[in-house]
C-alpha positions as protocol buffer text, in pm:
chain_id: "A"
residue {
  index: 1
  type: UNK
  ca { x: 4516 y: -8563 z: -2947 }
}
residue {
  index: 2
  type: UNK
  ca { x: 4225 y: -8697 z: -3111 }
}
residue {
  index: 3
  type: UNK
  ca { x: 4122 y: -8800 z: -3494 }
}
residue {
  index: 4
  type: UNK
  ca { x: 3853 y: -8700 z: -3609 }
}
residue {
  index: 5
  type: UNK
  ca { x: 3783 y: -8853 z: -3953 }
}
residue {
  index: 6
  type: UNK
  ca { x: 4074 y: -8743 z: -4179 }
}
residue {
  index: 7
  type: UNK
  ca { x: 4138 y: -8460 z: -3927 }
}
residue {
  index: 8
  type: UNK
  ca { x: 4383 y: -8448 z: -3644 }
}
residue {
  index: 9
  type: UNK
  ca { x: 4227 y: -8219 z: -3361 }
}
residue {
  index: 10
  type: UNK
  ca { x: 4494 y: -8164 z: -3120 }
}
residue {
  index: 11
  type: UNK
  ca { x: 4397 y: -7947 z: -2791 }
}
residue {
  index: 12
  type: UNK
  ca { x: 4529 y: -7692 z: -2685 }
}
residue {
  index: 13
  type: UNK
  ca { x: 4730 y: -7550 z: -2410 }
}
residue {
  index: 14
  type: UNK
  ca { x: 4561 y: -7391 z: -2187 }
}
residue {
  index: 15
  type: UNK
  ca { x: 4741 y: -7089 z: -2213 }
}
residue {
  index: 16
  type: UNK
  ca { x: 4799 y: -6826 z: -2457 }
}
residue {
  index: 17
  type: UNK
  ca { x: 5009 y: -6851 z: -2745 }
}
residue {
  index: 18
  type: UNK
  ca { x: 5159 y: -6511 z: -2604 }
}
residue {
  index: 19
  type: UNK
  ca { x: 5255 y: -6682 z: -2271 }
}
residue {
  index: 20
  type: UNK
  ca { x: 5534 y: -6577 z: -2190 }
}
residue {
  index: 21
  type: UNK
  ca { x: 5715 y: -6930 z: -2017 }
}
residue {
  index: 22
  type: UNK
  ca { x: 5953 y: -6678 z: -1753 }
}
residue {
  index: 23
  type: UNK
  ca { x: 5995 y: -6356 z: -1739 }
}
residue {
  index: 24
  type: UNK
  ca { x: 6332 y: -6181 z: -1731 }
}
residue {
  index: 25
  type: UNK
  ca { x: 6369 y: -6016 z: -1326 }
}
residue {
  index: 26
  type: UNK
  ca { x: 6552 y: -6081 z: -1030 }
}
residue {
  index: 27
  type: UNK
  ca { x: 6590 y: -6423 z: -811 }
}
residue {
  index: 28
  type: UNK
  ca { x: 6396 y: -6391 z: -561 }
}
residue {
  index: 29
  type: UNK
  ca { x: 6532 y: -6376 z: -186 }
}
residue {
  index: 30
  type: UNK
  ca { x: 6372 y: -6626 z: 18 }
}
residue {
  index: 31
  type: UNK
  ca { x: 6304 y: -6393 z: 349 }
}
residue {
  index: 32
  type: UNK
  ca { x: 6093 y: -6701 z: 570 }
}
residue {
  index: 33
  type: UNK
  ca { x: 5975 y: -7029 z: 471 }
}
residue {
  index: 34
  type: UNK
  ca { x: 5597 y: -6980 z: 577 }
}
residue {
  index: 35
  type: UNK
  ca { x: 5496 y: -7383 z: 565 }
}
residue {
  index: 36
  type: UNK
  ca { x: 5610 y: -7702 z: 403 }
}
residue {
  index: 37
  type: UNK
  ca { x: 5388 y: -7924 z: 173 }
}
residue {
  index: 38
  type: UNK
  ca { x: 5097 y: -7712 z: 272 }
}
residue {
  index: 39
  type: UNK
  ca { x: 4744 y: -7910 z: 196 }
}
residue {
  index: 40
  type: UNK
  ca { x: 4532 y: -7652 z: 30 }
}
residue {
  index: 41
  type: UNK
  ca { x: 4115 y: -7727 z: -55 }
}
residue {
  index: 42
  type: UNK
  ca { x: 3992 y: -7448 z: -263 }
}
residue {
  index: 43
  type: UNK
  ca { x: 3636 y: -7421 z: -318 }
}
residue {
  index: 44
  type: UNK
  ca { x: 3619 y: -7120 z: -457 }
}
residue {
  index: 45
  type: UNK
  ca { x: 3773 y: -7266 z: -772 }
}
residue {
  index: 46
  type: UNK
  ca { x: 3705 y: -7664 z: -723 }
}
residue {
  index: 47
  type: UNK
  ca { x: 4110 y: -7789 z: -683 }
}
residue {
  index: 48
  type: UNK
  ca { x: 4317 y: -7886 z: -375 }
}
residue {
  index: 49
  type: UNK
  ca { x: 4664 y: -7967 z: -345 }
}
residue {
  index: 50
  type: UNK
  ca { x: 5003 y: -7988 z: -192 }
}
residue {
  index: 51
  type: UNK
  ca { x: 5279 y: -7700 z: -219 }
}
residue {
  index: 52
  type: UNK
  ca { x: 5572 y: -7805 z: -158 }
}
residue {
  index: 53
  type: UNK
  ca { x: 5731 y: -7486 z: -18 }
}
residue {
  index: 54
  type: UNK
  ca { x: 5519 y: -7145 z: 58 }
}
residue {
  index: 55
  type: UNK
  ca { x: 5784 y: -6898 z: 125 }
}
residue {
  index: 56
  type: UNK
  ca { x: 5788 y: -6505 z: 135 }
}
residue {
  index: 57
  type: UNK
  ca { x: 6021 y: -6391 z: -84 }
}
residue {
  index: 58
  type: UNK
  ca { x: 6068 y: -6035 z: -199 }
}
residue {
  index: 59
  type: UNK
  ca { x: 6301 y: -5979 z: -566 }
}
residue {
  index: 60
  type: UNK
  ca { x: 6463 y: -5643 z: -475 }
}
residue {
  index: 61
  type: UNK
  ca { x: 6487 y: -5374 z: -148 }
}
residue {
  index: 62
  type: UNK
  ca { x: 6201 y: -5182 z: -297 }
}
residue {
  index: 63
  type: UNK
  ca { x: 5923 y: -5437 z: -317 }
}
residue {
  index: 64
  type: UNK
  ca { x: 5766 y: -5579 z: -19 }
}
residue {
  index: 65
  type: UNK
  ca { x: 5815 y: -5956 z: 82 }
}
residue {
  index: 66
  type: UNK
  ca { x: 5491 y: -6143 z: -74 }
}
residue {
  index: 67
  type: UNK
  ca { x: 5408 y: -6542 z: -22 }
}
residue {
  index: 68
  type: UNK
  ca { x: 5498 y: -6756 z: -329 }
}
residue {
  index: 69
  type: UNK
  ca { x: 5467 y: -7056 z: -393 }
}
residue {
  index: 70
  type: UNK
  ca { x: 5737 y: -7293 z: -427 }
}
residue {
  index: 71
  type: UNK
  ca { x: 5787 y: -7629 z: -664 }
}
residue {
  index: 72
  type: UNK
  ca { x: 6048 y: -7820 z: -659 }
}
residue {
  index: 73
  type: UNK
  ca { x: 6116 y: -8102 z: -934 }
}
residue {
  index: 74
  type: UNK
  ca { x: 6346 y: -8368 z: -917 }
}
residue {
  index: 75
  type: UNK
  ca { x: 6331 y: -8449 z: -1301 }
}
residue {
  index: 76
  type: UNK
  ca { x: 6490 y: -8299 z: -1596 }
}
residue {
  index: 77
  type: UNK
  ca { x: 6439 y: -7936 z: -1644 }
}
residue {
  index: 78
  type: UNK
  ca { x: 6170 y: -7873 z: -1898 }
}
residue {
  index: 79
  type: UNK
  ca { x: 5937 y: -7587 z: -1813 }
}
residue {
  index: 80
  type: UNK
  ca { x: 5638 y: -7760 z: -1924 }
}
residue {
  index: 81
  type: UNK
  ca { x: 5290 y: -7660 z: -1915 }
}
residue {
  index: 82
  type: UNK
  ca { x: 5203 y: -7874 z: -1682 }
}
residue {
  index: 83
  type: UNK
  ca { x: 5475 y: -7763 z: -1469 }
}
residue {
  index: 84
  type: UNK
  ca { x: 5363 y: -7446 z: -1486 }
}
residue {
  index: 85
  type: UNK
  ca { x: 5044 y: -7511 z: -1473 }
}
residue {
  index: 86
  type: UNK
  ca { x: 5099 y: -7632 z: -1131 }
}
residue {
  index: 87
  type: UNK
  ca { x: 5251 y: -7386 z: -995 }
}
residue {
  index: 88
  type: UNK
  ca { x: 5005 y: -7155 z: -1151 }
}
residue {
  index: 89
  type: UNK
  ca { x: 4710 y: -7321 z: -976 }
}
residue {
  index: 90
  type: UNK
  ca { x: 4948 y: -7307 z: -657 }
}
residue {
  index: 91
  type: UNK
  ca { x: 4925 y: -6985 z: -699 }
}
residue {
  index: 92
  type: UNK
  ca { x: 4482 y: -6933 z: -676 }
}
residue {
  index: 93
  type: UNK
  ca { x: 4495 y: -7124 z: -386 }
}
residue {
  index: 94
  type: UNK
  ca { x: 4753 y: -6962 z: -172 }
}
residue {
  index: 95
  type: UNK
  ca { x: 4542 y: -6596 z: -289 }
}
residue {
  index: 96
  type: UNK
  ca { x: 4190 y: -6738 z: -167 }
}
residue {
  index: 97
  type: UNK
  ca { x: 4397 y: -6877 z: 173 }
}
residue {
  index: 98
  type: UNK
  ca { x: 4603 y: -6625 z: 226 }
}
residue {
  index: 99
  type: UNK
  ca { x: 4539 y: -6316 z: 55 }
}
residue {
  index: 100
  type: UNK
  ca { x: 4507 y: -5982 z: 331 }
}
residue {
  index: 101
  type: UNK
  ca { x: 4457 y: -6194 z: 576 }
}
residue {
  index: 102
  type: UNK
  ca { x: 4809 y: -6314 z: 651 }
}
residue {
  index: 103
  type: UNK
  ca { x: 5057 y: -6100 z: 393 }
}
residue {
  index: 104
  type: UNK
  ca { x: 5043 y: -6044 z: 13 }
}
residue {
  index: 105
  type: UNK
  ca { x: 5028 y: -6260 z: -213 }
}
residue {
  index: 106
  type: UNK
  ca { x: 5292 y: -6234 z: -522 }
}
residue {
  index: 107
  type: UNK
  ca { x: 5160 y: -6224 z: -854 }
}
residue {
  index: 108
  type: UNK
  ca { x: 5448 y: -6566 z: -968 }
}
residue {
  index: 109
  type: UNK
  ca { x: 5496 y: -6838 z: -834 }
}
residue {
  index: 110
  type: UNK
  ca { x: 5907 y: -7028 z: -860 }
}
residue {
  index: 111
  type: UNK
  ca { x: 5963 y: -7324 z: -1050 }
}
residue {
  index: 112
  type: UNK
  ca { x: 6269 y: -7445 z: -917 }
}
residue {
  index: 113
  type: UNK
  ca { x: 6435 y: -7792 z: -1079 }
}
residue {
  index: 114
  type: UNK
  ca { x: 6705 y: -7938 z: -904 }
}
residue {
  index: 115
  type: UNK
  ca { x: 6907 y: -8078 z: -1125 }
}
residue {
  index: 116
  type: UNK
  ca { x: 6946 y: -7788 z: -1328 }
}
residue {
  index: 117
  type: UNK
  ca { x: 7285 y: -7674 z: -1369 }
}
residue {
  index: 118
  type: UNK
  ca { x: 7265 y: -7396 z: -1618 }
}
residue {
  index: 119
  type: UNK
  ca { x: 7261 y: -7086 z: -1350 }
}
residue {
  index: 120
  type: UNK
  ca { x: 7269 y: -6877 z: -1693 }
}
residue {
  index: 121
  type: UNK
  ca { x: 6894 y: -6897 z: -1726 }
}
residue {
  index: 122
  type: UNK
  ca { x: 6755 y: -6538 z: -1651 }
}
residue {
  index: 123
  type: UNK
  ca { x: 6468 y: -6660 z: -1409 }
}
residue {
  index: 124
  type: UNK
  ca { x: 6260 y: -6980 z: -1272 }
}
residue {
  index: 125
  type: UNK
  ca { x: 5984 y: -6751 z: -1120 }
}
residue {
  index: 126
  type: UNK
  ca { x: 5638 y: -6759 z: -1394 }
}
residue {
  index: 127
  type: UNK
  ca { x: 5437 y: -6519 z: -1431 }
}
residue {
  index: 128
  type: UNK
  ca { x: 5076 y: -6566 z: -1573 }
}
residue {
  index: 129
  type: UNK
  ca { x: 4832 y: -6346 z: -1788 }
}
residue {
  index: 130
  type: UNK
  ca { x: 4479 y: -6360 z: -1739 }
}
residue {
  index: 131
  type: UNK
  ca { x: 4379 y: -6567 z: -2023 }
}
residue {
  index: 132
  type: UNK
  ca { x: 4632 y: -6839 z: -1827 }
}
residue {
  index: 133
  type: UNK
  ca { x: 4452 y: -6880 z: -1547 }
}
residue {
  index: 134
  type: UNK
  ca { x: 4114 y: -6855 z: -1785 }
}
residue {
  index: 135
  type: UNK
  ca { x: 4219 y: -7191 z: -1949 }
}
residue {
  index: 136
  type: UNK
  ca { x: 4345 y: -7376 z: -1595 }
}
residue {
  index: 137
  type: UNK
  ca { x: 3996 y: -7323 z: -1523 }
}
residue {
  index: 138
  type: UNK
  ca { x: 3831 y: -7410 z: -1816 }
}
residue {
  index: 139
  type: UNK
  ca { x: 4046 y: -7730 z: -1830 }
}
residue {
  index: 140
  type: UNK
  ca { x: 3949 y: -7790 z: -1457 }
}
residue {
  index: 141
  type: UNK
  ca { x: 3558 y: -7774 z: -1530 }
}
residue {
  index: 142
  type: UNK
  ca { x: 3591 y: -7970 z: -1880 }
}
residue {
  index: 143
  type: UNK
  ca { x: 3802 y: -8265 z: -1632 }
}
residue {
  index: 144
  type: UNK
  ca { x: 3508 y: -8206 z: -1372 }
}
residue {
  index: 145
  type: UNK
  ca { x: 3240 y: -8286 z: -1581 }
}
residue {
  index: 146
  type: UNK
  ca { x: 3398 y: -8581 z: -1757 }
}
residue {
  index: 147
  type: UNK
  ca { x: 3478 y: -8742 z: -1469 }
}
residue {
  index: 148
  type: UNK
  ca { x: 3106 y: -8729 z: -1322 }
}
residue {
  index: 149
  type: UNK
  ca { x: 2988 y: -8810 z: -1636 }
}
residue {
  index: 150
  type: UNK
  ca { x: 3190 y: -9140 z: -1506 }
}
residue {
  index: 151
  type: UNK
  ca { x: 3118 y: -9168 z: -1208 }
}
residue {
  index: 152
  type: UNK
  ca { x: 2712 y: -9058 z: -1272 }
}
residue {
  index: 153
  type: UNK
  ca { x: 2647 y: -9264 z: -1603 }
}
residue {
  index: 154
  type: UNK
  ca { x: 2275 y: -9260 z: -1549 }
}
residue {
  index: 155
  type: UNK
  ca { x: 2274 y: -8845 z: -1502 }
}
residue {
  index: 156
  type: UNK
  ca { x: 2391 y: -8848 z: -1830 }
}
residue {
  index: 157
  type: UNK
  ca { x: 2157 y: -8669 z: -2155 }
}
residue {
  index: 158
  type: UNK
  ca { x: 1887 y: -8992 z: -2189 }
}
residue {
  index: 159
  type: UNK
  ca { x: 2061 y: -9198 z: -1952 }
}
residue {
  index: 160
  type: UNK
  ca { x: 2186 y: -9531 z: -2019 }
}
residue {
  index: 161
  type: UNK
  ca { x: 1896 y: -9769 z: -2276 }
}
residue {
  index: 162
  type: UNK
  ca { x: 1746 y: -10116 z: -2119 }
}
residue {
  index: 163
  type: UNK
  ca { x: 1958 y: -10399 z: -2245 }
}
residue {
  index: 164
  type: UNK
  ca { x: 2275 y: -10223 z: -2304 }
}
residue {
  index: 165
  type: UNK
  ca { x: 2528 y: -10134 z: -2151 }
}
residue {
  index: 166
  type: UNK
  ca { x: 2689 y: -9802 z: -2047 }
}
residue {
  index: 167
  type: UNK
  ca { x: 3013 y: -9748 z: -2256 }
}
residue {
  index: 168
  type: UNK
  ca { x: 3273 y: -9470 z: -2145 }
}
residue {
  index: 169
  type: UNK
  ca { x: 3276 y: -9203 z: -2445 }
}
residue {
  index: 170
  type: UNK
  ca { x: 3652 y: -9183 z: -2545 }
}
residue {
  index: 171
  type: UNK
  ca { x: 3802 y: -9032 z: -2826 }
}
residue {
  index: 172
  type: UNK
  ca { x: 3913 y: -9220 z: -3086 }
}
residue {
  index: 173
  type: UNK
  ca { x: 4310 y: -9322 z: -3046 }
}
residue {
  index: 174
  type: UNK
  ca { x: 4549 y: -9192 z: -3357 }
}
residue {
  index: 175
  type: UNK
  ca { x: 4710 y: -9532 z: -3365 }
}
residue {
  index: 176
  type: UNK
  ca { x: 5082 y: -9360 z: -3454 }
}
residue {
  index: 177
  type: UNK
  ca { x: 5356 y: -9597 z: -3297 }
}
residue {
  index: 178
  type: UNK
  ca { x: 5590 y: -9316 z: -3282 }
}
residue {
  index: 179
  type: UNK
  ca { x: 5370 y: -9123 z: -3108 }
}
residue {
  index: 180
  type: UNK
  ca { x: 5186 y: -9392 z: -2888 }
}
residue {
  index: 181
  type: UNK
  ca { x: 5517 y: -9552 z: -2744 }
}
residue {
  index: 182
  type: UNK
  ca { x: 5567 y: -9284 z: -2531 }
}
residue {
  index: 183
  type: UNK
  ca { x: 5206 y: -9222 z: -2442 }
}
residue {
  index: 184
  type: UNK
  ca { x: 5234 y: -9306 z: -2050 }
}
residue {
  index: 185
  type: UNK
  ca { x: 4825 y: -9420 z: -2085 }
}
residue {
  index: 186
  type: UNK
  ca { x: 4899 y: -9651 z: -2382 }
}
residue {
  index: 187
  type: UNK
  ca { x: 4804 y: -9977 z: -2213 }
}
residue {
  index: 188
  type: UNK
  ca { x: 4487 y: -9801 z: -2049 }
}
residue {
  index: 189
  type: UNK
  ca { x: 4399 y: -9654 z: -2295 }
}
residue {
  index: 190
  type: UNK
  ca { x: 4316 y: -9979 z: -2531 }
}
residue {
  index: 191
  type: UNK
  ca { x: 4184 y: -10188 z: -2214 }
}
residue {
  index: 192
  type: UNK
  ca { x: 3932 y: -9874 z: -2158 }
}
residue {
  index: 193
  type: UNK
  ca { x: 3802 y: -9887 z: -2546 }
}
residue {
  index: 194
  type: UNK
  ca { x: 3717 y: -10283 z: -2458 }
}
residue {
  index: 195
  type: UNK
  ca { x: 3900 y: -10444 z: -2778 }
}
residue {
  index: 196
  type: UNK
  ca { x: 3985 y: -10795 z: -2661 }
}
residue {
  index: 197
  type: UNK
  ca { x: 4379 y: -10721 z: -2788 }
}
residue {
  index: 198
  type: UNK
  ca { x: 4560 y: -10447 z: -2652 }
}
residue {
  index: 199
  type: UNK
  ca { x: 4841 y: -10302 z: -2910 }
}
residue {
  index: 200
  type: UNK
  ca { x: 5183 y: -10234 z: -2762 }
}
residue {
  index: 201
  type: UNK
  ca { x: 5368 y: -10014 z: -2995 }
}
residue {
  index: 202
  type: UNK
  ca { x: 5670 y: -10033 z: -2766 }
}
residue {
  index: 203
  type: UNK
  ca { x: 5753 y: -10321 z: -2872 }
}
residue {
  index: 204
  type: UNK
  ca { x: 5499 y: -10448 z: -3152 }
}
residue {
  index: 205
  type: UNK
  ca { x: 5330 y: -10734 z: -3004 }
}
residue {
  index: 206
  type: UNK
  ca { x: 4955 y: -10802 z: -2866 }
}
residue {
  index: 207
  type: UNK
  ca { x: 4862 y: -10908 z: -2548 }
}
residue {
  index: 208
  type: UNK
  ca { x: 4512 y: -11027 z: -2435 }
}
residue {
  index: 209
  type: UNK
  ca { x: 4319 y: -10798 z: -2226 }
}
residue {
  index: 210
  type: UNK
  ca { x: 4264 y: -11040 z: -1976 }
}
residue {
  index: 211
  type: UNK
  ca { x: 4587 y: -11045 z: -1845 }
}
residue {
  index: 212
  type: UNK
  ca { x: 4538 y: -10684 z: -1677 }
}
residue {
  index: 213
  type: UNK
  ca { x: 4264 y: -10828 z: -1484 }
}
residue {
  index: 214
  type: UNK
  ca { x: 4269 y: -11034 z: -1125 }
}
C-alpha cells in the first residue's frame, strides 16, 4: 500500500476477485507419502521452494490418485492470500517436475492448519483459476525485476550519474500509526529511506538510525 499525492493506492492481490478461497469437495484420502520437504527449483517459472509433504491422494473412489502438495501451518488458521499463493506455486512446481512422469498431478493443493479445531469447515483444498496463476507469475516477475535493479544499479535506465549516490527506489510510506504499527518491515522501511531518525509507530518514539548499524 503506497501514498501517491492525495490518493492512496493499494496493491491488488495476485488472485482474481472471484477467486473462491476453498471449494466444497470431499476431504482427500492419503494413499501414499511421496516425499517430505521436497526441494524443487523450477527454472521454467523462476521459483524455488520446499514442499512440506508431497502426497498421493484421492477425493473419492471414482477419482484416480494424484500428487498433491500438502502445506502445514502452525499458526492461527487464516487461509490468507499469502498461504494460498504458496500452495498454488507448489502446485505449479509439482506439475513441472512430475506431470506425466510418475503420476498425475492434481489440480488443487492442500492447506492444513494444525491449530484448526473446527472440523465443520467443508474443505482445506485450494483450487486455482487461470487468473490466480497469472497474477502469481506477474508478481514474481515484478519482484525479480526490482531485486535485479537493487543488485545491479548500473543496469538501470541512465545508470548512476557521476558524483551522485544511487538510492533505492521505494514508494512513499503511509505514515499511519494504526497500519504501520502492525507492519513487519517498519524499521527496515525507515532505515532504507535514509532518515536520520526511525519513527516507531508502536511505542511512539524516535530511534537513531545509526543504532542499527555495527
